[in-house]
Amino acid sequence: MSFTGKVDIHDLLLTKVAPGAGVVIATLLFGSPLFGVLQMRKDGVLGSTNPLPFPLIFGNCCAWVAYAYVKHDIFVFLANDFGIIFGLFFTLSAYGVSNPATRNFLAVISLGLAFVISGAGAVTVFGGLDPDQKPQLWGLLANLILLIFYAAPLSTVAEVFRTRSSASLYWPLSLMNVINGALWVTYGYATKDYLILTPNAAGFVLGLGQLMLCLTFPRDSRAKRESRSEDIEQPLINE
């Protein structure tokens, strides 16, 4: 009886507590840029903010919500529902304060995601897929978008090394990637759902790498050096 009780507690932790905490952390993850975005809207400038993750948050969460529908997974649904709202708000906010080139970039990414997601929906309904194939379709699509989302801040790694400042990386987002990845890896392992486990394991590793860059090259390190050298060049971010 005690052995059975231990197994039940073990299953409870892996299949209920871990994903339940994952829902909270995922919501914090997707909402972590909120204060920065609100400040960006107040200042009226994009600054050093990398806007690429914003439409990816929206597209990623749409794909995972569709996966939750066909898989009947309430935890996956709850973890991504608010992300759709956050992602859309962040994207529209960044678009409003961006220069024409960045606006075109955001438009292309957003329209591309809309085309792919609506196309996947059409295949799901009209493509004659077996019930087991529908979760695979949405899981693979969500994985692709999620991996791009996790890696998006790495597009600025060259800039981080060049300036020796992590101003273009947003460390709260990286920290949430690490915590979120660990929780969903646990849930994916417990349920043998490798469509959940695999991308979150990658996100965990990428998040750690981004945090290491933030610790190695603090955001204000460049500004301090410029102040000492009396450089008149504008800083990467407006405080």
PDB file of C-alpha atoms in Angstrom:
ATOM      1  CA  MET A   1       0.000   0.000   0.000  1.00  0.00           C
ATOM      2  CA  SER A   2       2.799   2.392   0.880  1.00  0.00           C
ATOM      3  CA  PHE A   3       4.538   1.507  -2.382  1.00  0.00           C
ATOM      4  CA  THR A   4       1.370   2.292  -4.313  1.00  0.00           C
ATOM      5  CA  GLY A   5       0.992   5.526  -2.404  1.00  0.00           C
ATOM      6  CA  LYS A   6       4.529   6.546  -3.324  1.00  0.00           C
ATOM      7  CA  VAL A   7       3.861   5.802  -6.969  1.00  0.00           C
ATOM      8  CA  ASP A   8       0.682   7.884  -6.856  1.00  0.00           C
ATOM      9  CA  ILE A   9       2.513  10.802  -5.283  1.00  0.00           C
ATOM     10  CA  HIS A  10       5.269  10.464  -7.850  1.00  0.00           C
ATOM     11  CA  ASP A  11       2.755  10.516 -10.704  1.00  0.00           C
ATOM     12  CA  LEU A  12       0.925  13.430  -9.113  1.00  0.00           C
ATOM     13  CA  LEU A  13       4.106  15.479  -8.978  1.00  0.00           C
ATOM     14  CA  LEU A  14       5.112  14.686 -12.548  1.00  0.00           C
ATOM     15  CA  THR A  15       1.758  14.829 -14.314  1.00  0.00           C
ATOM     16  CA  LYS A  16      -0.137  17.443 -12.285  1.00  0.00           C
ATOM     17  CA  VAL A  17       2.136  19.584 -10.101  1.00  0.00           C
ATOM     18  CA  ALA A  18       4.928  20.058 -12.659  1.00  0.00           C
ATOM     19  CA  PRO A  19       2.633  21.069 -15.539  1.00  0.00           C
ATOM     20  CA  GLY A  20       0.515  23.152 -13.160  1.00  0.00           C
ATOM     21  CA  ALA A  21       3.614  25.098 -12.174  1.00  0.00           C
ATOM     22  CA  GLY A  22       4.543  25.138 -15.850  1.00  0.00           C
ATOM     23  CA  VAL A  23       1.289  26.934 -16.634  1.00  0.00           C
ATOM     24  CA  VAL A  24       2.193  29.701 -14.179  1.00  0.00           C
ATOM     25  CA  ILE A  25       5.794  29.969 -15.354  1.00  0.00           C
ATOM     26  CA  ALA A  26       4.797  29.895 -19.031  1.00  0.00           C
ATOM     27  CA  THR A  27       2.396  32.779 -18.425  1.00  0.00           C
ATOM     28  CA  LEU A  28       5.172  34.697 -16.663  1.00  0.00           C
ATOM     29  CA  LEU A  29       7.532  33.797 -19.506  1.00  0.00           C
ATOM     30  CA  PHE A  30       5.293  35.174 -22.205  1.00  0.00           C
ATOM     31  CA  GLY A  31       4.412  38.200 -20.080  1.00  0.00           C
ATOM     32  CA  SER A  32       7.959  38.955 -18.923  1.00  0.00           C
ATOM     33  CA  PRO A  33       8.567  41.665 -21.573  1.00  0.00           C
ATOM     34  CA  LEU A  34       5.433  43.534 -20.432  1.00  0.00           C
ATOM     35  CA  PHE A  35       7.075  46.284 -18.376  1.00  0.00           C
ATOM     36  CA  GLY A  36       9.754  46.813 -20.992  1.00  0.00           C
ATOM     37  CA  VAL A  37       7.102  47.060 -23.696  1.00  0.00           C
ATOM     38  CA  LEU A  38       5.057  49.517 -21.642  1.00  0.00           C
ATOM     39  CA  GLN A  39       8.171  51.667 -21.187  1.00  0.00           C
ATOM     40  CA  MET A  40       8.861  51.361 -24.912  1.00  0.00           C
ATOM     41  CA  ARG A  41       5.343  52.609 -25.664  1.00  0.00           C
ATOM     42  CA  LYS A  42       5.816  55.496 -23.227  1.00  0.00           C
ATOM     43  CA  ASP A  43       9.156  56.515 -24.758  1.00  0.00           C
ATOM     44  CA  GLY A  44       7.890  56.062 -28.305  1.00  0.00           C
ATOM     45  CA  VAL A  45      11.090  54.345 -29.472  1.00  0.00           C
ATOM     46  CA  LEU A  46      12.074  50.712 -29.960  1.00  0.00           C
ATOM     47  CA  GLY A  47      15.575  51.263 -28.592  1.00  0.00           C
ATOM     48  CA  SER A  48      17.703  48.114 -28.422  1.00  0.00           C
ATOM     49  CA  THR A  49      14.689  45.818 -28.023  1.00  0.00           C
ATOM     50  CA  ASN A  50      14.736  42.821 -30.358  1.00  0.00           C
ATOM     51  CA  PRO A  51      11.124  42.596 -31.649  1.00  0.00           C
ATOM     52  CA  LEU A  52      11.465  39.181 -33.313  1.00  0.00           C
ATOM     53  CA  PRO A  53      10.295  37.175 -30.254  1.00  0.00           C
ATOM     54  CA  PHE A  54       6.992  39.067 -30.110  1.00  0.00           C
ATOM     55  CA  PRO A  55       5.250  37.672 -33.230  1.00  0.00           C
ATOM     56  CA  LEU A  56       6.862  34.321 -32.464  1.00  0.00           C
ATOM     57  CA  ILE A  57       5.176  34.306 -29.042  1.00  0.00           C
ATOM     58  CA  PHE A  58       1.849  34.846 -30.788  1.00  0.00           C
ATOM     59  CA  GLY A  59       2.424  32.184 -33.449  1.00  0.00           C
ATOM     60  CA  ASN A  60       3.917  29.677 -31.026  1.00  0.00           C
ATOM     61  CA  CYS A  61       1.013  29.949 -28.612  1.00  0.00           C
ATOM     62  CA  CYS A  62      -1.556  29.653 -31.407  1.00  0.00           C
ATOM     63  CA  ALA A  63       0.076  26.414 -32.560  1.00  0.00           C
ATOM     64  CA  TRP A  64       0.273  24.979 -29.033  1.00  0.00           C
ATOM     65  CA  VAL A  65      -3.366  25.866 -28.331  1.00  0.00           C
ATOM     66  CA  ALA A  66      -4.336  23.987 -31.498  1.00  0.00           C
ATOM     67  CA  TYR A  67      -2.180  21.075 -30.295  1.00  0.00           C
ATOM     68  CA  ALA A  68      -3.995  21.161 -26.960  1.00  0.00           C
ATOM     69  CA  TYR A  69      -7.353  21.033 -28.755  1.00  0.00           C
ATOM     70  CA  VAL A  70      -6.540  17.911 -30.781  1.00  0.00           C
ATOM     71  CA  LYS A  71      -4.624  16.272 -27.897  1.00  0.00           C
ATOM     72  CA  HIS A  72      -7.193  17.229 -25.220  1.00  0.00           C
ATOM     73  CA  ASP A  73      -4.410  18.531 -22.954  1.00  0.00           C
ATOM     74  CA  ILE A  74      -5.718  21.188 -20.583  1.00  0.00           C
ATOM     75  CA  PHE A  75      -2.253  22.053 -19.243  1.00  0.00           C
ATOM     76  CA  VAL A  76      -0.873  22.873 -22.685  1.00  0.00           C
ATOM     77  CA  PHE A  77      -3.953  24.994 -23.402  1.00  0.00           C
ATOM     78  CA  LEU A  78      -3.707  26.974 -20.159  1.00  0.00           C
ATOM     79  CA  ALA A  79       0.027  27.490 -20.610  1.00  0.00           C
ATOM     80  CA  ASN A  80      -0.419  29.171 -23.990  1.00  0.00           C
ATOM     81  CA  ASP A  81      -3.796  30.914 -23.935  1.00  0.00           C
ATOM     82  CA  PHE A  82      -2.558  34.148 -22.350  1.00  0.00           C
ATOM     83  CA  GLY A  83       0.543  33.985 -24.531  1.00  0.00           C
ATOM     84  CA  ILE A  84      -1.619  34.659 -27.584  1.00  0.00           C
ATOM     85  CA  ILE A  85      -2.843  37.906 -26.012  1.00  0.00           C
ATOM     86  CA  PHE A  86       0.615  38.948 -24.818  1.00  0.00           C
ATOM     87  CA  GLY A  87       2.227  38.159 -28.159  1.00  0.00           C
ATOM     88  CA  LEU A  88      -0.304  40.164 -30.143  1.00  0.00           C
ATOM     89  CA  PHE A  89      -0.054  43.161 -27.792  1.00  0.00           C
ATOM     90  CA  PHE A  90       3.750  43.140 -27.875  1.00  0.00           C
ATOM     91  CA  THR A  91       3.852  42.835 -31.665  1.00  0.00           C
ATOM     92  CA  LEU A  92       1.442  45.712 -32.228  1.00  0.00           C
ATOM     93  CA  SER A  93       3.315  47.841 -29.674  1.00  0.00           C
ATOM     94  CA  ALA A  94       6.693  47.215 -31.315  1.00  0.00           C
ATOM     95  CA  TYR A  95       5.215  47.896 -34.743  1.00  0.00           C
ATOM     96  CA  GLY A  96       3.905  51.253 -33.593  1.00  0.00           C
ATOM     97  CA  VAL A  97       7.303  52.580 -32.465  1.00  0.00           C
ATOM     98  CA  SER A  98       9.508  50.998 -35.144  1.00  0.00           C
ATOM     99  CA  ASN A  99      11.127  52.458 -38.232  1.00  0.00           C
ATOM    100  CA  PRO A 100       9.791  51.434 -41.670  1.00  0.00           C
ATOM    101  CA  ALA A 101      12.321  48.632 -42.157  1.00  0.00           C
ATOM    102  CA  THR A 102      11.475  47.017 -38.816  1.00  0.00           C
ATOM    103  CA  ARG A 103       7.768  47.426 -39.510  1.00  0.00           C
ATOM    104  CA  ASN A 104       8.183  45.580 -42.792  1.00  0.00           C
ATOM    105  CA  PHE A 105      10.125  42.856 -40.989  1.00  0.00           C
ATOM    106  CA  LEU A 106       7.403  42.421 -38.358  1.00  0.00           C
ATOM    107  CA  ALA A 107       4.716  42.403 -41.042  1.00  0.00           C
ATOM    108  CA  VAL A 108       6.478  39.680 -43.039  1.00  0.00           C
ATOM    109  CA  ILE A 109       6.987  37.492 -39.955  1.00  0.00           C
ATOM    110  CA  SER A 110       3.405  37.972 -38.745  1.00  0.00           C
ATOM    111  CA  LEU A 111       1.814  37.351 -42.136  1.00  0.00           C
ATOM    112  CA  GLY A 112       4.029  34.329 -42.699  1.00  0.00           C
ATOM    113  CA  LEU A 113       2.961  32.828 -39.375  1.00  0.00           C
ATOM    114  CA  ALA A 114      -0.697  33.530 -40.158  1.00  0.00           C
ATOM    115  CA  PHE A 115      -0.353  31.764 -43.510  1.00  0.00           C
ATOM    116  CA  VAL A 116       1.359  28.703 -42.025  1.00  0.00           C
ATOM    117  CA  ILE A 117      -1.018  28.365 -39.062  1.00  0.00           C
ATOM    118  CA  SER A 118      -4.160  28.782 -41.152  1.00  0.00           C
ATOM    119  CA  GLY A 119      -2.753  26.291 -43.649  1.00  0.00           C
ATOM    120  CA  ALA A 120      -2.130  23.763 -40.885  1.00  0.00           C
ATOM    121  CA  GLY A 121      -5.714  24.277 -39.742  1.00  0.00           C
ATOM    122  CA  ALA A 122      -6.976  23.544 -43.247  1.00  0.00           C
ATOM    123  CA  VAL A 123      -4.905  20.358 -43.422  1.00  0.00           C
ATOM    124  CA  THR A 124      -6.256  19.290 -40.031  1.00  0.00           C
ATOM    125  CA  VAL A 125      -9.884  19.699 -41.106  1.00  0.00           C
ATOM    126  CA  PHE A 126      -9.796  18.883 -44.810  1.00  0.00           C
ATOM    127  CA  GLY A 127      -6.636  16.798 -45.195  1.00  0.00           C
ATOM    128  CA  GLY A 128      -8.087  13.448 -44.180  1.00  0.00           C
ATOM    129  CA  LEU A 129      -5.595  12.977 -41.364  1.00  0.00           C
ATOM    130  CA  ASP A 130      -5.958  10.144 -38.894  1.00  0.00           C
ATOM    131  CA  PRO A 131      -6.688  11.179 -35.291  1.00  0.00           C
ATOM    132  CA  ASP A 132      -3.105  10.347 -34.305  1.00  0.00           C
ATOM    133  CA  GLN A 133      -1.677  12.452 -37.121  1.00  0.00           C
ATOM    134  CA  LYS A 134      -3.397  15.688 -36.110  1.00  0.00           C
ATOM    135  CA  PRO A 135      -1.455  16.131 -32.847  1.00  0.00           C
ATOM    136  CA  GLN A 136       1.752  15.283 -34.715  1.00  0.00           C
ATOM    137  CA  LEU A 137       1.094  18.012 -37.282  1.00  0.00           C
ATOM    138  CA  TRP A 138       0.457  20.700 -34.680  1.00  0.00           C
ATOM    139  CA  GLY A 139       3.186  19.423 -32.386  1.00  0.00           C
ATOM    140  CA  LEU A 140       5.808  19.613 -35.131  1.00  0.00           C
ATOM    141  CA  LEU A 141       4.655  23.081 -36.191  1.00  0.00           C
ATOM    142  CA  ALA A 142       4.655  24.303 -32.592  1.00  0.00           C
ATOM    143  CA  ASN A 143       8.123  22.808 -32.108  1.00  0.00           C
ATOM    144  CA  LEU A 144       9.467  24.665 -35.120  1.00  0.00           C
ATOM    145  CA  ILE A 145       8.089  28.023 -33.987  1.00  0.00           C
ATOM    146  CA  LEU A 146       9.127  27.424 -30.378  1.00  0.00           C
ATOM    147  CA  LEU A 147      12.719  26.633 -31.312  1.00  0.00           C
ATOM    148  CA  ILE A 148      12.896  29.809 -33.411  1.00  0.00           C
ATOM    149  CA  PHE A 149      11.427  31.721 -30.457  1.00  0.00           C
ATOM    150  CA  TYR A 150      14.000  30.279 -28.058  1.00  0.00           C
ATOM    151  CA  ALA A 151      16.846  31.062 -30.443  1.00  0.00           C
ATOM    152  CA  ALA A 152      15.606  34.518 -31.483  1.00  0.00           C
ATOM    153  CA  PRO A 153      17.671  36.438 -28.891  1.00  0.00           C
ATOM    154  CA  LEU A 154      20.757  34.601 -30.155  1.00  0.00           C
ATOM    155  CA  SER A 155      20.509  36.639 -33.358  1.00  0.00           C
ATOM    156  CA  THR A 156      22.055  39.445 -31.329  1.00  0.00           C
ATOM    157  CA  VAL A 157      24.929  37.373 -29.916  1.00  0.00           C
ATOM    158  CA  ALA A 158      27.411  38.894 -32.362  1.00  0.00           C
ATOM    159  CA  GLU A 159      26.327  42.343 -31.176  1.00  0.00           C
ATOM    160  CA  VAL A 160      26.781  41.264 -27.550  1.00  0.00           C
ATOM    161  CA  PHE A 161      30.349  40.143 -28.191  1.00  0.00           C
ATOM    162  CA  ARG A 162      31.124  43.192 -30.340  1.00  0.00           C
ATOM    163  CA  THR A 163      29.896  45.725 -27.784  1.00  0.00           C
ATOM    164  CA  ARG A 164      30.621  43.560 -24.727  1.00  0.00           C
ATOM    165  CA  SER A 165      27.143  44.503 -23.506  1.00  0.00           C
ATOM    166  CA  SER A 166      24.027  42.334 -23.204  1.00  0.00           C
ATOM    167  CA  ALA A 167      21.697  45.323 -23.687  1.00  0.00           C
ATOM    168  CA  SER A 168      20.091  43.569 -26.666  1.00  0.00           C
ATOM    169  CA  LEU A 169      19.251  40.503 -24.550  1.00  0.00           C
ATOM    170  CA  TYR A 170      16.362  40.511 -22.077  1.00  0.00           C
ATOM    171  CA  TRP A 171      17.506  38.476 -19.074  1.00  0.00           C
ATOM    172  CA  PRO A 172      14.060  37.958 -17.432  1.00  0.00           C
ATOM    173  CA  LEU A 173      12.919  36.251 -20.639  1.00  0.00           C
ATOM    174  CA  SER A 174      16.022  34.044 -20.622  1.00  0.00           C
ATOM    175  CA  LEU A 175      15.502  33.120 -16.961  1.00  0.00           C
ATOM    176  CA  MET A 176      11.880  32.195 -17.606  1.00  0.00           C
ATOM    177  CA  ASN A 177      13.021  30.058 -20.546  1.00  0.00           C
ATOM    178  CA  VAL A 178      15.218  28.044 -18.179  1.00  0.00           C
ATOM    179  CA  ILE A 179      12.542  27.507 -15.525  1.00  0.00           C
ATOM    180  CA  ASN A 180       9.781  26.900 -18.041  1.00  0.00           C
ATOM    181  CA  GLY A 181      11.922  24.449 -19.996  1.00  0.00           C
ATOM    182  CA  ALA A 182      12.767  22.424 -16.893  1.00  0.00           C
ATOM    183  CA  LEU A 183       9.115  22.069 -15.850  1.00  0.00           C
ATOM    184  CA  TRP A 184       7.846  21.063 -19.286  1.00  0.00           C
ATOM    185  CA  VAL A 185      10.710  18.630 -19.800  1.00  0.00           C
ATOM    186  CA  THR A 186       9.538  16.964 -16.593  1.00  0.00           C
ATOM    187  CA  TYR A 187       5.947  16.798 -17.854  1.00  0.00           C
ATOM    188  CA  GLY A 188       6.970  15.604 -21.309  1.00  0.00           C
ATOM    189  CA  TYR A 189       9.089  12.845 -19.785  1.00  0.00           C
ATOM    190  CA  ALA A 190       6.320  11.743 -17.418  1.00  0.00           C
ATOM    191  CA  THR A 191       3.720  11.554 -20.205  1.00  0.00           C
ATOM    192  CA  LYS A 192       6.171  10.228 -22.823  1.00  0.00           C
ATOM    193  CA  ASP A 193       5.251  13.186 -25.031  1.00  0.00           C
ATOM    194  CA  TYR A 194       8.484  13.948 -26.833  1.00  0.00           C
ATOM    195  CA  LEU A 195       6.863  16.709 -28.874  1.00  0.00           C
ATOM    196  CA  ILE A 196       6.738  18.602 -25.575  1.00  0.00           C
ATOM    197  CA  LEU A 197      10.007  17.333 -24.099  1.00  0.00           C
ATOM    198  CA  THR A 198      12.369  17.968 -27.026  1.00  0.00           C
ATOM    199  CA  PRO A 199      11.877  21.695 -27.733  1.00  0.00           C
ATOM    200  CA  ASN A 200      11.712  22.549 -24.050  1.00  0.00           C
ATOM    201  CA  ALA A 201      15.009  20.769 -23.427  1.00  0.00           C
ATOM    202  CA  ALA A 202      16.526  22.891 -26.187  1.00  0.00           C
ATOM    203  CA  GLY A 203      14.941  26.000 -24.687  1.00  0.00           C
ATOM    204  CA  PHE A 204      16.435  25.147 -21.300  1.00  0.00           C
ATOM    205  CA  VAL A 205      19.933  24.953 -22.779  1.00  0.00           C
ATOM    206  CA  LEU A 206      19.535  28.095 -24.890  1.00  0.00           C
ATOM    207  CA  GLY A 207      18.178  29.997 -21.901  1.00  0.00           C
ATOM    208  CA  LEU A 208      21.218  29.034 -19.840  1.00  0.00           C
ATOM    209  CA  GLY A 209      23.490  30.248 -22.610  1.00  0.00           C
ATOM    210  CA  GLN A 210      21.709  33.595 -22.768  1.00  0.00           C
ATOM    211  CA  LEU A 211      21.915  34.021 -18.992  1.00  0.00           C
ATOM    212  CA  MET A 212      25.651  33.350 -19.117  1.00  0.00           C
ATOM    213  CA  LEU A 213      26.024  36.116 -21.697  1.00  0.00           C
ATOM    214  CA  CYS A 214      23.997  38.494 -19.507  1.00  0.00           C
ATOM    215  CA  LEU A 215      26.245  37.738 -16.530  1.00  0.00           C
ATOM    216  CA  THR A 216      29.454  37.952 -18.543  1.00  0.00           C
ATOM    217  CA  PHE A 217      28.556  41.172 -20.368  1.00  0.00           C
ATOM    218  CA  PRO A 218      26.293  43.337 -18.134  1.00  0.00           C
ATOM    219  CA  ARG A 219      23.884  45.700 -19.878  1.00  0.00           C
ATOM    220  CA  ASP A 220      25.577  48.880 -18.617  1.00  0.00           C
ATOM    221  CA  SER A 221      29.168  47.809 -19.205  1.00  0.00           C
ATOM    222  CA  ARG A 222      29.408  49.543 -22.575  1.00  0.00           C
ATOM    223  CA  ALA A 223      27.878  52.749 -21.250  1.00  0.00           C
ATOM    224  CA  LYS A 224      30.395  52.843 -18.419  1.00  0.00           C
ATOM    225  CA  ARG A 225      33.302  52.412 -20.811  1.00  0.00           C
ATOM    226  CA  GLU A 226      31.922  55.082 -23.126  1.00  0.00           C
ATOM    227  CA  SER A 227      31.555  57.461 -20.191  1.00  0.00           C
ATOM    228  CA  ARG A 228      35.145  56.894 -19.167  1.00  0.00           C
ATOM    229  CA  SER A 229      36.399  57.410 -22.730  1.00  0.00           C
ATOM    230  CA  GLU A 230      34.119  60.447 -23.299  1.00  0.00           C
ATOM    231  CA  ASP A 231      32.663  58.784 -26.367  1.00  0.00           C
ATOM    232  CA  ILE A 232      29.784  60.822 -27.785  1.00  0.00           C
ATOM    233  CA  GLU A 233      28.115  57.832 -29.470  1.00  0.00           C
ATOM    234  CA  GLN A 234      24.539  57.138 -28.326  1.00  0.00           C
ATOM    235  CA  PRO A 235      24.102  54.154 -25.951  1.00  0.00           C
ATOM    236  CA  LEU A 236      22.336  51.025 -27.148  1.00  0.00           C
ATOM    237  CA  ILE A 237      19.399  51.476 -24.795  1.00  0.00           C
ATOM    238  CA  ASN A 238      17.619  54.444 -23.303  1.00  0.00           C
ATOM    239  CA  GLU A 239      17.371  54.168 -19.548  1.00  0.00           C
TER     240      GLU A 239
END
